[in-house]
């Protein structure tokens, strides 16, 4: 699972947790050397041979991922699947909170972040604080953990935006306008598929049918005529909120024709389940080494 991939020609988008294009290429060589075949997401359920398969997927469709990785993968015949967020690509764009939070964390001073962190933390119950600490345990910095957790997974979207707005400048919003790759670009690549990764990239909450209506359907409609679109794969953003009824949401996805849901839960897919866990870009070498394959 990839997000942002930077290079010297096209640096990573601000505030992301990128890997360098050189490392991405080395990882592809590692998979190849370990005997994996690069498979298209189109053949998730229709295996064409008995080889070990690897699926290269990326979430959010940032401009660095698209311009750095897709041309190289095209030349090397490596299929990729990109989860698209439709909100930022509309004529009147809306920007995902999670990306505004990334930008905020990268561009504000420590004093500003501490002030925001303290004000957010004061609004959390101890159960909510536990959930935040557990979900974002990979963030060792307290400010980062609380700000991401409270804004992405606890407060309703509108409340989170209110908390965030005083800290965002016009330059921050300008930065958002160049952060996501337009859909036309993907037409140049026959090895690149696209899929539904929501309208606004909010975390799944308690009301799964409202979530389907506001996050899944608009993105589905937005992508439906694109030649690279895979209509039946959904990519779940973030981790679900504590109140989320994930299995009921999966049932609703299936009722509406979705064949699989890609997630950010860590793991290796069993080749059958509706829910597909993935390996984070930062963990690829470690996983291959642990399996004795690299
Ligand atoms: Zn995402």
Short mmCIF file of C-alpha atoms and ligand atoms in Angstrom, two decimals:
data_model
loop_
_atom_site.label_atom_id
_atom_site.label_comp_id
_atom_site.label_asym_id
_atom_site.label_seq_id
_atom_site.Cartn_x
_atom_site.Cartn_y
_atom_site.Cartn_z
CA UNK A 1 0.00 0.00 0.00
CA UNK A 2 1.52 3.24 -1.20
CA UNK A 3 0.56 6.86 -0.71
CA UNK A 4 3.13 9.49 -1.53
CA UNK A 5 6.25 8.71 -3.61
CA UNK A 6 8.73 11.55 -4.09
CA UNK A 7 11.65 12.05 -6.46
CA UNK A 8 14.23 14.74 -7.16
CA UNK A 9 12.21 15.82 -10.20
CA UNK A 10 8.84 15.79 -8.46
CA UNK A 11 9.20 16.05 -4.66
CA UNK A 12 6.63 14.45 -2.36
CA UNK A 13 3.55 16.50 -1.46
CA UNK A 14 3.93 18.48 1.77
CA UNK A 15 3.29 16.66 5.04
CA UNK A 16 2.91 13.19 3.58
CA UNK A 17 4.92 10.23 4.80
CA UNK A 18 6.59 9.48 1.45
CA UNK A 19 9.08 6.94 0.24
CA UNK A 20 11.55 7.95 -2.49
CA UNK A 21 11.02 6.70 -6.04
CA UNK A 22 14.41 4.92 -5.88
CA UNK A 23 13.18 2.91 -2.91
CA UNK A 24 9.93 2.12 -4.71
CA UNK A 25 11.92 0.76 -7.68
CA UNK A 26 14.12 -1.34 -5.36
CA UNK A 27 11.00 -2.78 -3.73
CA UNK A 28 9.66 -3.83 -7.15
CA UNK A 29 12.99 -5.56 -7.85
CA UNK A 30 12.74 -7.32 -4.48
CA UNK A 31 9.27 -8.64 -5.29
CA UNK A 32 10.50 -9.79 -8.68
CA UNK A 33 13.58 -11.48 -7.21
CA UNK A 34 11.39 -13.23 -4.62
CA UNK A 35 9.38 -14.80 -7.45
CA UNK A 36 6.22 -12.71 -7.29
CA UNK A 37 4.20 -11.89 -10.38
CA UNK A 38 2.79 -8.35 -10.62
CA UNK A 39 -0.94 -8.88 -11.02
CA UNK A 40 -3.71 -6.49 -11.95
CA UNK A 41 -6.49 -5.82 -9.46
CA UNK A 42 -8.81 -6.98 -12.27
CA UNK A 43 -7.70 -10.54 -11.52
CA UNK A 44 -8.25 -10.48 -7.75
CA UNK A 45 -10.87 -13.23 -8.09
CA UNK A 46 -9.79 -14.75 -11.39
CA UNK A 47 -6.36 -16.20 -10.90
CA UNK A 48 -4.72 -16.84 -14.27
CA UNK A 49 -2.01 -19.19 -12.99
CA UNK A 50 -0.60 -20.53 -9.72
CA UNK A 51 2.14 -17.97 -9.27
CA UNK A 52 2.50 -15.91 -6.11
CA UNK A 53 0.92 -12.59 -6.91
CA UNK A 54 1.57 -9.08 -5.66
CA UNK A 55 -0.86 -6.20 -6.22
CA UNK A 56 0.54 -2.67 -6.18
CA UNK A 57 -2.07 -0.32 -4.74
CA UNK A 58 -1.95 3.34 -3.80
CA UNK A 59 -4.42 5.55 -1.99
CA UNK A 60 -5.49 9.16 -2.51
CA UNK A 61 -4.07 9.84 -6.00
CA UNK A 62 -1.58 12.54 -5.05
CA UNK A 63 0.33 14.24 -7.87
CA UNK A 64 3.72 12.87 -6.75
CA UNK A 65 2.52 9.25 -6.84
CA UNK A 66 0.96 9.67 -10.28
CA UNK A 67 3.79 11.55 -12.00
CA UNK A 68 6.68 9.63 -10.44
CA UNK A 69 5.37 6.08 -10.40
CA UNK A 70 2.88 5.56 -13.23
CA UNK A 71 5.27 6.24 -16.18
CA UNK A 72 7.91 3.91 -14.70
CA UNK A 73 5.37 1.16 -14.02
CA UNK A 74 3.98 1.53 -17.55
CA UNK A 75 7.43 0.96 -19.08
CA UNK A 76 7.99 -2.03 -16.81
CA UNK A 77 4.51 -3.53 -17.33
CA UNK A 78 3.63 -3.31 -13.62
CA UNK A 79 -0.11 -2.89 -12.95
CA UNK A 80 -1.06 -0.34 -10.28
CA UNK A 81 -4.38 0.50 -8.68
CA UNK A 82 -5.03 4.03 -7.37
CA UNK A 83 -7.84 4.82 -4.94
CA UNK A 84 -9.29 8.18 -6.02
CA UNK A 85 -10.85 10.80 -3.74
CA UNK A 86 -13.37 12.64 -5.91
CA UNK A 87 -13.94 15.81 -3.80
CA UNK A 88 -10.62 17.53 -4.60
CA UNK A 89 -11.03 16.87 -8.35
CA UNK A 90 -14.40 18.57 -8.78
CA UNK A 91 -14.94 21.98 -10.40
CA UNK A 92 -15.73 23.29 -6.94
CA UNK A 93 -13.26 21.21 -4.94
CA UNK A 94 -13.49 20.13 -1.33
CA UNK A 95 -10.36 18.98 0.44
CA UNK A 96 -10.04 15.96 2.72
CA UNK A 97 -9.58 16.75 6.35
CA UNK A 98 -6.86 14.10 6.70
CA UNK A 99 -4.74 15.93 4.10
CA UNK A 100 -5.35 19.33 5.69
CA UNK A 101 -4.17 17.77 8.95
CA UNK A 102 -1.01 16.44 7.25
CA UNK A 103 -0.28 19.90 5.88
CA UNK A 104 -0.94 21.54 9.24
CA UNK A 105 1.42 19.16 11.04
CA UNK A 106 4.17 19.92 8.52
CA UNK A 107 3.77 23.69 8.34
CA UNK A 108 3.00 24.96 11.86
CA UNK A 109 5.46 25.67 14.67
CA UNK A 110 5.76 23.37 17.65
CA UNK A 111 4.17 26.04 19.85
CA UNK A 112 1.13 26.27 17.58
CA UNK A 113 0.78 22.48 17.44
CA UNK A 114 1.10 22.16 21.21
CA UNK A 115 -1.60 24.80 21.67
CA UNK A 116 -3.93 22.95 19.28
CA UNK A 117 -3.11 19.58 20.83
CA UNK A 118 -3.90 20.82 24.34
CA UNK A 119 -7.19 22.34 23.29
CA UNK A 120 -8.24 19.15 21.48
CA UNK A 121 -7.11 16.82 24.25
CA UNK A 122 -9.22 18.75 26.77
CA UNK A 123 -12.31 17.86 24.71
CA UNK A 124 -11.67 14.09 24.66
CA UNK A 125 -13.10 11.59 27.13
CA UNK A 126 -10.63 9.09 28.56
CA UNK A 127 -12.13 6.33 26.35
CA UNK A 128 -11.66 8.50 23.27
CA UNK A 129 -8.11 9.32 24.32
CA UNK A 130 -7.35 5.59 24.71
CA UNK A 131 -8.76 4.91 21.24
CA UNK A 132 -6.63 7.69 19.73
CA UNK A 133 -3.47 6.49 21.46
CA UNK A 134 -4.10 2.94 20.34
CA UNK A 135 -5.00 3.72 16.72
CA UNK A 136 -2.13 6.15 16.18
CA UNK A 137 0.42 4.32 18.34
CA UNK A 138 2.96 4.54 15.50
CA UNK A 139 3.05 8.31 15.99
CA UNK A 140 5.63 8.79 18.75
CA UNK A 141 5.07 12.55 18.97
CA UNK A 142 2.19 13.40 21.32
CA UNK A 143 1.09 16.46 19.30
CA UNK A 144 0.88 14.46 16.08
CA UNK A 145 -0.97 11.57 17.71
CA UNK A 146 -3.64 13.67 19.43
CA UNK A 147 -4.18 16.09 16.54
CA UNK A 148 -4.54 13.31 13.95
CA UNK A 149 -6.65 11.12 16.22
CA UNK A 150 -9.03 13.81 17.47
CA UNK A 151 -9.57 15.45 14.08
CA UNK A 152 -9.69 12.31 11.90
CA UNK A 153 -11.42 9.81 14.18
CA UNK A 154 -13.29 11.52 17.03
CA UNK A 155 -14.91 14.84 16.13
CA UNK A 156 -17.60 15.07 13.47
CA UNK A 157 -16.20 16.46 10.22
CA UNK A 158 -17.71 19.95 10.65
CA UNK A 159 -16.44 20.29 14.23
CA UNK A 160 -12.97 19.13 13.20
CA UNK A 161 -12.93 21.70 10.38
CA UNK A 162 -13.88 24.45 12.87
CA UNK A 163 -10.97 23.45 15.11
CA UNK A 164 -8.57 23.36 12.19
CA UNK A 165 -9.59 26.50 10.24
CA UNK A 166 -7.97 29.14 12.49
CA UNK A 167 -4.61 27.47 11.86
CA UNK A 168 -4.89 27.25 8.07
CA UNK A 169 -3.64 30.03 5.80
CA UNK A 170 -4.58 30.84 2.20
CA UNK A 171 -1.23 29.35 1.16
CA UNK A 172 -2.23 26.06 2.78
CA UNK A 173 -5.39 25.90 0.67
CA UNK A 174 -3.42 26.83 -2.47
CA UNK A 175 -1.15 23.93 -1.67
CA UNK A 176 -4.21 21.65 -1.68
CA UNK A 177 -5.11 22.66 -5.25
CA UNK A 178 -1.91 21.09 -6.62
CA UNK A 179 -1.89 18.09 -4.31
CA UNK A 180 -4.14 15.70 -6.29
CA UNK A 181 -3.63 14.47 -9.85
CA UNK A 182 -6.45 15.16 -12.29
CA UNK A 183 -8.21 12.15 -13.78
CA UNK A 184 -7.26 12.87 -17.40
CA UNK A 185 -3.65 12.00 -16.59
CA UNK A 186 -4.48 8.34 -15.90
CA UNK A 187 -5.72 7.83 -19.46
CA UNK A 188 -2.07 7.75 -20.58
CA UNK A 189 -1.41 4.51 -18.72
CA UNK A 190 -2.82 1.16 -19.73
CA UNK A 191 -1.37 -0.50 -16.60
CA UNK A 192 -3.06 1.96 -14.22
CA UNK A 193 -6.52 1.22 -12.83
CA UNK A 194 -8.59 3.59 -10.67
CA UNK A 195 -11.14 2.90 -8.00
CA UNK A 196 -13.47 4.43 -5.44
CA UNK A 197 -11.76 5.90 -2.36
CA UNK A 198 -14.68 8.14 -1.30
CA UNK A 199 -15.78 11.70 -1.96
CA UNK A 200 -14.18 13.33 1.11
CA UNK A 201 -11.99 10.69 2.74
CA UNK A 202 -13.75 10.69 6.11
CA UNK A 203 -13.46 7.74 8.49
CA UNK A 204 -16.32 5.24 8.59
CA UNK A 205 -18.62 6.00 11.53
CA UNK A 206 -21.77 4.63 13.12
CA UNK A 207 -24.23 5.60 10.36
CA UNK A 208 -22.95 3.33 7.60
CA UNK A 209 -25.85 3.94 5.21
CA UNK A 210 -25.35 7.71 5.38
CA UNK A 211 -21.65 7.07 4.84
CA UNK A 212 -22.47 5.06 1.73
CA UNK A 213 -24.70 7.86 0.45
CA UNK A 214 -22.25 10.72 1.10
CA UNK A 215 -18.89 9.06 0.57
CA UNK A 216 -19.29 6.04 -1.73
CA UNK A 217 -22.05 6.99 -4.18
CA UNK A 218 -20.75 10.42 -5.29
CA UNK A 219 -17.29 9.00 -6.00
CA UNK A 220 -18.80 6.04 -7.86
CA UNK A 221 -20.76 8.44 -10.06
CA UNK A 222 -17.72 10.67 -10.58
CA UNK A 223 -15.54 7.80 -11.83
CA UNK A 224 -18.11 5.79 -13.76
CA UNK A 225 -17.19 6.87 -17.31
CA UNK A 226 -13.43 6.82 -16.89
CA UNK A 227 -11.81 4.06 -19.00
CA UNK A 228 -9.37 3.11 -16.22
CA UNK A 229 -12.07 2.82 -13.55
CA UNK A 230 -12.66 -0.47 -11.74
CA UNK A 231 -16.20 -0.14 -10.53
CA UNK A 232 -16.29 -2.92 -7.97
CA UNK A 233 -13.32 -2.28 -5.65
CA UNK A 234 -13.69 0.15 -2.74
CA UNK A 235 -10.76 1.47 -0.72
CA UNK A 236 -11.65 2.35 2.88
CA UNK A 237 -9.92 5.54 4.09
CA UNK A 238 -8.19 5.74 7.47
CA UNK A 239 -9.15 3.36 10.28
CA UNK A 240 -12.87 3.25 11.16
CA UNK A 241 -14.13 5.22 14.18
CA UNK A 242 -14.69 3.30 17.42
CA UNK A 243 -18.47 3.35 16.82
CA UNK A 244 -18.31 2.05 13.24
CA UNK A 245 -20.30 -1.02 12.23
CA UNK A 246 -17.82 -2.28 9.72
CA UNK A 247 -19.47 -5.60 8.86
CA UNK A 248 -22.87 -3.96 8.21
CA UNK A 249 -21.12 -1.48 5.92
CA UNK A 250 -19.38 -4.32 4.07
CA UNK A 251 -22.75 -6.01 3.53
CA UNK A 252 -24.10 -2.79 2.04
CA UNK A 253 -21.07 -2.54 -0.26
CA UNK A 254 -21.63 -6.12 -1.41
CA UNK A 255 -25.34 -5.50 -1.99
CA UNK A 256 -24.27 -2.66 -4.26
CA UNK A 257 -21.98 -4.79 -6.35
CA UNK A 258 -18.61 -4.23 -4.71
CA UNK A 259 -16.39 -7.32 -4.81
CA UNK A 260 -13.71 -6.25 -2.31
CA UNK A 261 -12.70 -3.57 0.15
CA UNK A 262 -9.04 -2.59 0.37
CA UNK A 263 -8.10 -1.42 3.87
CA UNK A 264 -5.15 -0.02 5.79
CA UNK A 265 -5.23 -2.95 8.23
CA UNK A 266 -1.79 -4.55 8.12
CA UNK A 267 -1.54 -8.05 6.72
CA UNK A 268 -1.40 -10.38 3.76
CA UNK A 269 -4.65 -11.19 1.94
CA UNK A 270 -5.88 -14.79 2.15
CA UNK A 271 -6.93 -14.68 -1.52
CA UNK A 272 -10.66 -14.89 -0.75
CA UNK A 273 -11.96 -12.50 1.89
CA UNK A 274 -14.01 -9.44 1.00
CA UNK A 275 -11.78 -7.33 3.23
CA UNK A 276 -8.24 -7.00 1.96
CA UNK A 277 -5.47 -6.05 4.42
CA UNK A 278 -2.28 -4.60 2.95
CA UNK A 279 1.42 -4.10 3.63
CA UNK A 280 2.46 -0.51 4.14
CA UNK A 281 5.18 0.85 1.82
CA UNK A 282 7.42 1.42 4.84
CA UNK A 283 7.22 -2.28 5.83
CA UNK A 284 7.86 -4.02 2.47
CA UNK A 285 11.56 -4.87 2.96
CA UNK A 286 10.99 -6.03 6.55
CA UNK A 287 8.12 -8.36 5.56
CA UNK A 288 10.10 -9.88 2.68
CA UNK A 289 13.14 -10.35 4.92
CA UNK A 290 11.04 -11.97 7.65
CA UNK A 291 9.67 -14.42 5.08
CA UNK A 292 13.22 -15.25 4.04
CA UNK A 293 12.53 -13.90 0.56
CA UNK A 294 14.92 -10.95 0.49
ZN1 LIG B 1 -6.64 7.42 1.75
#
